[in-house]
PDB file of C-alpha atoms in Angstrom:
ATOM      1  CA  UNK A 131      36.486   1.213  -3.476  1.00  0.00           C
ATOM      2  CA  UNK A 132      34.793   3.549  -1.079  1.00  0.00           C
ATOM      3  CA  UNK A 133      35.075   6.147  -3.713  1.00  0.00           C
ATOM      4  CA  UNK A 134      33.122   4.037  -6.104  1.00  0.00           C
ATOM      5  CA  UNK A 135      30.295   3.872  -2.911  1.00  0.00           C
ATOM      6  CA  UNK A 136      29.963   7.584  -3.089  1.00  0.00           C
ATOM      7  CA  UNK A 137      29.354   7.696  -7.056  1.00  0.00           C
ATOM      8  CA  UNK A 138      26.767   5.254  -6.946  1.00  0.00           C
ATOM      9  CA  UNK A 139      24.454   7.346  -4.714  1.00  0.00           C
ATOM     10  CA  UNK A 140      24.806  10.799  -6.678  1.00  0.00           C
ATOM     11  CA  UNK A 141      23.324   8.788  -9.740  1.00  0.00           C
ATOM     12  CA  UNK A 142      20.487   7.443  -8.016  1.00  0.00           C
ATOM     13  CA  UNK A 143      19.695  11.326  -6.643  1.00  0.00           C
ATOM     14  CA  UNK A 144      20.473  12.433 -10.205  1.00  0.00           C
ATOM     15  CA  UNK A 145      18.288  10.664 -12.121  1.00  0.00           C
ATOM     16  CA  UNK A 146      14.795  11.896  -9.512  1.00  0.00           C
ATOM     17  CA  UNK A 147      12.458  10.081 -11.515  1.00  0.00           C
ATOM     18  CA  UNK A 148      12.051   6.462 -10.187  1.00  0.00           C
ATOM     19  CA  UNK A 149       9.754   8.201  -7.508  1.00  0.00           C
ATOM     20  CA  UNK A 150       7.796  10.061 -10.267  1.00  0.00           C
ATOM     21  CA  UNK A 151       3.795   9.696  -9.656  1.00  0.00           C
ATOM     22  CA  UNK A 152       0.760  10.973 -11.768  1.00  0.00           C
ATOM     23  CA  UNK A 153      -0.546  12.059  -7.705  1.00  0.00           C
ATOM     24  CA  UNK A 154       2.649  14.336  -8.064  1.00  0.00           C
ATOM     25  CA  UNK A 155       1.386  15.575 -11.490  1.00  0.00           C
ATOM     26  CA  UNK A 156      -2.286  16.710  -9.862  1.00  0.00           C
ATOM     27  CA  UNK A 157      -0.683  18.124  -6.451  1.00  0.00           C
ATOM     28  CA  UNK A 158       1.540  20.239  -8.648  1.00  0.00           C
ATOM     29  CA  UNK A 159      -0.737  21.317 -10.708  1.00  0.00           C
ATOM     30  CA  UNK A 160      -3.482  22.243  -7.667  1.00  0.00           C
ATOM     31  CA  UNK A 161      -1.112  24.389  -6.075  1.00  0.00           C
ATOM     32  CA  UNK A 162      -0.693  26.510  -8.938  1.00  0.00           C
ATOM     33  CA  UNK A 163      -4.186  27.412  -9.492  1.00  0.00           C
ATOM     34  CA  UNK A 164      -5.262  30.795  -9.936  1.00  0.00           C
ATOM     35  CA  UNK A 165      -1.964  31.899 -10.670  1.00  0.00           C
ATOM     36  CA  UNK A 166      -1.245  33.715 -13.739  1.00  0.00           C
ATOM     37  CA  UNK A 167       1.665  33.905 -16.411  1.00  0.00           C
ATOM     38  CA  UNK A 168       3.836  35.930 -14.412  1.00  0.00           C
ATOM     39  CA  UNK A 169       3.128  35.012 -10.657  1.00  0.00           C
ATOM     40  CA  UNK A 170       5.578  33.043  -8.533  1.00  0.00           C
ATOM     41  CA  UNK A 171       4.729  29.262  -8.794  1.00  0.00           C
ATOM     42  CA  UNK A 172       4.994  26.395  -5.853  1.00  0.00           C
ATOM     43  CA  UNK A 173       8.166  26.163  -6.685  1.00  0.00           C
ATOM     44  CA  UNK A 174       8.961  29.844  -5.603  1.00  0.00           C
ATOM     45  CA  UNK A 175       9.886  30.892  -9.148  1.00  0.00           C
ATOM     46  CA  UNK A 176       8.648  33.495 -11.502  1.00  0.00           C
ATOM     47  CA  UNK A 177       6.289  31.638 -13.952  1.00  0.00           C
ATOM     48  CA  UNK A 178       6.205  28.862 -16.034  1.00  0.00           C
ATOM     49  CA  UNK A 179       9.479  27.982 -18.362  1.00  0.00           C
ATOM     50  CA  UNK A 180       8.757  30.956 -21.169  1.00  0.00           C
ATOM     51  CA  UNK A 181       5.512  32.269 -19.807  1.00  0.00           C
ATOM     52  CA  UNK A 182       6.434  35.389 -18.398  1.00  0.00           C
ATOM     53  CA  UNK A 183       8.947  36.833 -21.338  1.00  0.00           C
ATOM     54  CA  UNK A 184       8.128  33.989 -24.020  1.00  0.00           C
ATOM     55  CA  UNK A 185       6.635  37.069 -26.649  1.00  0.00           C
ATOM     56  CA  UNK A 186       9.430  39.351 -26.839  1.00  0.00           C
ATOM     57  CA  UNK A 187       9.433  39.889 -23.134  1.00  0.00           C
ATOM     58  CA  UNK A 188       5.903  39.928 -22.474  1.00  0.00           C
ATOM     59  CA  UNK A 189       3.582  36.627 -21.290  1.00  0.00           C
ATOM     60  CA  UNK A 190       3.083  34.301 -24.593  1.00  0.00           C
ATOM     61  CA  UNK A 191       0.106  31.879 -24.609  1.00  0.00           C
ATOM     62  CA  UNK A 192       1.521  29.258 -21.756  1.00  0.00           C
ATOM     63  CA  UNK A 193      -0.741  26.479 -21.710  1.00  0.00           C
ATOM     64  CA  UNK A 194       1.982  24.435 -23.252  1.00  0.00           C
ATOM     65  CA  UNK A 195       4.530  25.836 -20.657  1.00  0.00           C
ATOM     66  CA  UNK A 196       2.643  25.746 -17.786  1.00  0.00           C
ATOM     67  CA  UNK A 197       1.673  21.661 -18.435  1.00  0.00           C
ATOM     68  CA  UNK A 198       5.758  20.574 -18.993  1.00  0.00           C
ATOM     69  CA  UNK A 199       6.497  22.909 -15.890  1.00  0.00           C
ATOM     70  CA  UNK A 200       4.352  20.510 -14.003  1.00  0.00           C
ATOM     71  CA  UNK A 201       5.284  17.430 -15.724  1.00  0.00           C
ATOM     72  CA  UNK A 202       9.177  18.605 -14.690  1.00  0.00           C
ATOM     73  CA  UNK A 203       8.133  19.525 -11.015  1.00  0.00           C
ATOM     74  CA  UNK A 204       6.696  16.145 -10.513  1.00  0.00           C
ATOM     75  CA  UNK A 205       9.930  14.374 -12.039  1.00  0.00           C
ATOM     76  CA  UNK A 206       9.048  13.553 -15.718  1.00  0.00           C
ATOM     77  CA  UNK A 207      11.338  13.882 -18.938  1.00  0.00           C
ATOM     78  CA  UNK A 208      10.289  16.880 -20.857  1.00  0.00           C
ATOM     79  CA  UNK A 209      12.776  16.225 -22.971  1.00  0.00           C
ATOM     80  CA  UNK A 210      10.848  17.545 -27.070  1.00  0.00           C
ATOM     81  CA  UNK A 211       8.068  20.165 -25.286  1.00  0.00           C
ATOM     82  CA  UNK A 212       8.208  23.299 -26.539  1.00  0.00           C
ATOM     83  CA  UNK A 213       5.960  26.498 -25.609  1.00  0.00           C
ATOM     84  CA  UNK A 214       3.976  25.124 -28.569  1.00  0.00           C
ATOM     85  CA  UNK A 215       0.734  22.865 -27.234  1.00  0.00           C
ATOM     86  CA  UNK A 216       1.165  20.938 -30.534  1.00  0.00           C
ATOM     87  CA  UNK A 217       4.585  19.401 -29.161  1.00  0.00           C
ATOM     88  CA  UNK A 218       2.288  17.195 -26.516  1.00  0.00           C
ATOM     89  CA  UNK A 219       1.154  15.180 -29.904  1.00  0.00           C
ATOM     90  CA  UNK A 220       5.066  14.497 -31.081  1.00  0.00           C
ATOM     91  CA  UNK A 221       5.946  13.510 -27.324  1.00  0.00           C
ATOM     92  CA  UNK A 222       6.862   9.962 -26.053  1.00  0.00           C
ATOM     93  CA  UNK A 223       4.164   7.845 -27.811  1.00  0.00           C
ATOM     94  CA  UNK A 224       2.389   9.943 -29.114  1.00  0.00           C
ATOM     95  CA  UNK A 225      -1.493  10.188 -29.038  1.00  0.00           C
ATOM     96  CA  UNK A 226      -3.609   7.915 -27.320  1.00  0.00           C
ATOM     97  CA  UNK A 227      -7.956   7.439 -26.957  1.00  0.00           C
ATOM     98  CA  UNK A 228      -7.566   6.536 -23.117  1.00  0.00           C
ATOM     99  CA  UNK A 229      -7.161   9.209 -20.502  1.00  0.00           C
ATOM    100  CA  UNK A 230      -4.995   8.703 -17.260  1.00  0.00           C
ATOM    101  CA  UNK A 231      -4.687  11.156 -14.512  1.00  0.00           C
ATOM    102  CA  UNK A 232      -1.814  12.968 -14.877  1.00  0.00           C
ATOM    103  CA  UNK A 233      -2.287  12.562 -18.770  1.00  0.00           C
ATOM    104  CA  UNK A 234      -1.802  16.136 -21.344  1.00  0.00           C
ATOM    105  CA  UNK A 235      -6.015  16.175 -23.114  1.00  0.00           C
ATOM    106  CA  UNK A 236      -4.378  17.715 -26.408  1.00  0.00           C
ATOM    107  CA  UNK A 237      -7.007  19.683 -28.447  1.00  0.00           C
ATOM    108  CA  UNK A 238      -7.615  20.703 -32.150  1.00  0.00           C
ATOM    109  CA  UNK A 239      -3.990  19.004 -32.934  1.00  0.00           C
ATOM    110  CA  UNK A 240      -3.530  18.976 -36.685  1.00  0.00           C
ATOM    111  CA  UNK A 241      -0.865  16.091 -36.599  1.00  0.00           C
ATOM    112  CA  UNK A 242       1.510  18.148 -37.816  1.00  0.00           C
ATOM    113  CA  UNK A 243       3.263  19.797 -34.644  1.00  0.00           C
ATOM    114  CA  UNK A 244      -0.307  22.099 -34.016  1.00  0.00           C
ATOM    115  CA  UNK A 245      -2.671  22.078 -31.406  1.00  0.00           C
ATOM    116  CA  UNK A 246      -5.065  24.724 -29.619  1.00  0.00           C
ATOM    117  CA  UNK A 247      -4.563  23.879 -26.491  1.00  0.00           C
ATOM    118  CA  UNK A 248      -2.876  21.321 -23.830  1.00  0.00           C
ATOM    119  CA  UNK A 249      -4.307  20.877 -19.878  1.00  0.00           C
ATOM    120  CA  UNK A 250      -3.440  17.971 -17.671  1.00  0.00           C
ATOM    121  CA  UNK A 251      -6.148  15.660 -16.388  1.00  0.00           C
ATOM    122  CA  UNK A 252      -6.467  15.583 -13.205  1.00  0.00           C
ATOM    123  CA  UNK A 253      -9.217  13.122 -12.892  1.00  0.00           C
ATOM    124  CA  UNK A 254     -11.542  10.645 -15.283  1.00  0.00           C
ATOM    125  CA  UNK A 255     -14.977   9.724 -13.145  1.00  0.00           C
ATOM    126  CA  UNK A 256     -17.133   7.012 -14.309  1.00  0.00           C
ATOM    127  CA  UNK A 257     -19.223   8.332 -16.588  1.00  0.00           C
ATOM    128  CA  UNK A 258     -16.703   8.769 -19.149  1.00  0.00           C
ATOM    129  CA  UNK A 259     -16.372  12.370 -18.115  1.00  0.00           C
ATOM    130  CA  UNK A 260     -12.716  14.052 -17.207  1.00  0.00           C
ATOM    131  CA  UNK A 261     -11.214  17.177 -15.040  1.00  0.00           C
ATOM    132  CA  UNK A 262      -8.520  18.676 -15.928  1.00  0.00           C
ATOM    133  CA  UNK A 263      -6.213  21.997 -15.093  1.00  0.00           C
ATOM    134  CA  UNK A 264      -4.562  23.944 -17.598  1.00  0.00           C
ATOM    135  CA  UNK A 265      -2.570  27.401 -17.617  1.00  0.00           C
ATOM    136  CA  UNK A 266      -3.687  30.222 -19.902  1.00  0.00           C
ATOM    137  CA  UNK A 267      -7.477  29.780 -19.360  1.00  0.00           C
ATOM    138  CA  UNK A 268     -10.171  32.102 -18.174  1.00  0.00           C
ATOM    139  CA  UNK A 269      -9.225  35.008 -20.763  1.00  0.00           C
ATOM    140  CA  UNK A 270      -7.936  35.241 -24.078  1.00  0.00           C
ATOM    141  CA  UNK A 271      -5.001  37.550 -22.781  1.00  0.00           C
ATOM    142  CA  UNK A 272      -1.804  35.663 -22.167  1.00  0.00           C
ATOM    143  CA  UNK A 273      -0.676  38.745 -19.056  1.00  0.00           C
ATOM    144  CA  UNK A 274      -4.265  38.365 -17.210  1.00  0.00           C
ATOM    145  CA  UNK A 275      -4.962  34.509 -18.170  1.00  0.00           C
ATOM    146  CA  UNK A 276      -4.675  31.990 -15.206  1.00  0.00           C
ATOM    147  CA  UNK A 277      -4.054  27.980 -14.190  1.00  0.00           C
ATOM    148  CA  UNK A 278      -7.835  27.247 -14.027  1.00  0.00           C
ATOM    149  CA  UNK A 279      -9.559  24.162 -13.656  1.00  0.00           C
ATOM    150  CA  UNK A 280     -12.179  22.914 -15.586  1.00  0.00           C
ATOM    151  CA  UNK A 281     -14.806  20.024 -15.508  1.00  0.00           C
ATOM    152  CA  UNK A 282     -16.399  17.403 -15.413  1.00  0.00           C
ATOM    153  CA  UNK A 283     -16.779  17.465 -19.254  1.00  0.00           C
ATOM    154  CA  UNK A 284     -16.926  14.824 -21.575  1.00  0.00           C
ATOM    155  CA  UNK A 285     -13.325  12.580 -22.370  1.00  0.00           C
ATOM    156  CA  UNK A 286     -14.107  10.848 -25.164  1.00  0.00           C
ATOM    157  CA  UNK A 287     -11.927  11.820 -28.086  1.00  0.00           C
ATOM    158  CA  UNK A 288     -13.799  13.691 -30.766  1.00  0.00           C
ATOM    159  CA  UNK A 289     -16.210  17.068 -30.046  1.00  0.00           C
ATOM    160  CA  UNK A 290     -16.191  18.279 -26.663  1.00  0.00           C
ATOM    161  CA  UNK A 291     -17.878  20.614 -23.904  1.00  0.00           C
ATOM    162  CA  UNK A 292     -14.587  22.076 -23.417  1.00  0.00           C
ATOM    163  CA  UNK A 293     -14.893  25.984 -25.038  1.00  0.00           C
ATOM    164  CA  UNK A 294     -16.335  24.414 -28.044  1.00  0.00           C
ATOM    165  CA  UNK A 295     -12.739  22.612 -28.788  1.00  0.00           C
ATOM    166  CA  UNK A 296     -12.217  18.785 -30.426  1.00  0.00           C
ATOM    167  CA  UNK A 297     -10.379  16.724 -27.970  1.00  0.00           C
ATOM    168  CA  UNK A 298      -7.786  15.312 -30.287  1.00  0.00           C
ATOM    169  CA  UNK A 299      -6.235  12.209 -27.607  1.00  0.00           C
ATOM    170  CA  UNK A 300      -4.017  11.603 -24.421  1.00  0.00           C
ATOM    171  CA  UNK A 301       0.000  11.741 -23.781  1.00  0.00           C
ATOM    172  CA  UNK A 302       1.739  10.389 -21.085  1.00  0.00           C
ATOM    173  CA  UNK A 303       4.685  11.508 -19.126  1.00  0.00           C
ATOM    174  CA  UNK A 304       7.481   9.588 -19.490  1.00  0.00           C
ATOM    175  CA  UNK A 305      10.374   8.506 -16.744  1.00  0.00           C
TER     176      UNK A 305
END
């Protein structure tokens, strides 16, 4: 029996997402800004899954990577994210009009596994506007690009403020 006692525990630990938070999701993601592809993260690791070596060695475009890093760090399944931002539109539920803090803003997804660009929201004000932070902003280079945020700019799904780009919906995390 007392081994049984012990078991039960070392699930509970295992599974580390009961305590998962969308606050989690924005701390994360603040303490990585400014950093680039390659830089150590909050974690004290090099990068962001792939984003340091994901092109043959060399940074790849990470926005994708850098959003499911934080996701992970704050104790959401990742489970179906690629280094591909189009992967956010296939995950859990899909799309959705709505956007929650802690929410991926998806943009220019073709609904078929292809999007432009992924960056989490870290906040939706009032007015219908949203914040968000993504990785692989502020150049067009993958090796000097950095976590950047950006905002307030409009959330409603459709044409946006946001470099031009059509904000195609909203997925959650999931537990």
């Amino acid at each position: 029996m007392a081994a049984a006692a012990l078991v039960v525990p070392a699930l509970i630990v295992s599974a580390g997402t009961a305590s998962a938070s969308t606050d989690d999701i924005v701390t994360v993601a603040n303490a990585n800004l400014d950093h680039h592809a390659c830089d150590t993260n909050s974690a004290g690791e090099q990068g962001y899954n792939s984003s340091c070596t994901g092109a043959g060695g060399s940074p790849e475009n990470w926005c994708a990577d850098f959003v499911s890093w934080v996701w992970a760090q704050s104790g959401y399944n990742v489970s179906g994210l690629t280094p591909a931002a189009g992967s956010f539109g296939q995950y859990g539920a899909g799309l959705h009009p709505d956007p929650h803090v802690g929410d991926a803003v998806v943009f220019n997804y073709n609904g078929n596994g292809y999007a432009d660009h992924v960056a989490i929201v870290t906040a939706v004000n009032d007015d219908g506007t949203i914040e968000s932070i993504g990785g692989n902003e502020v150049t067009n280079d993958p090796s000097t690009s950095a976590a950047h945020h950006d905002g307030p700019y409009s959330g409603a799904v459709g044409d946006s403020s946001y470099w031009g780009m059509t904000i195609s919906g909203y997925v959650s995390p999931t537990n």
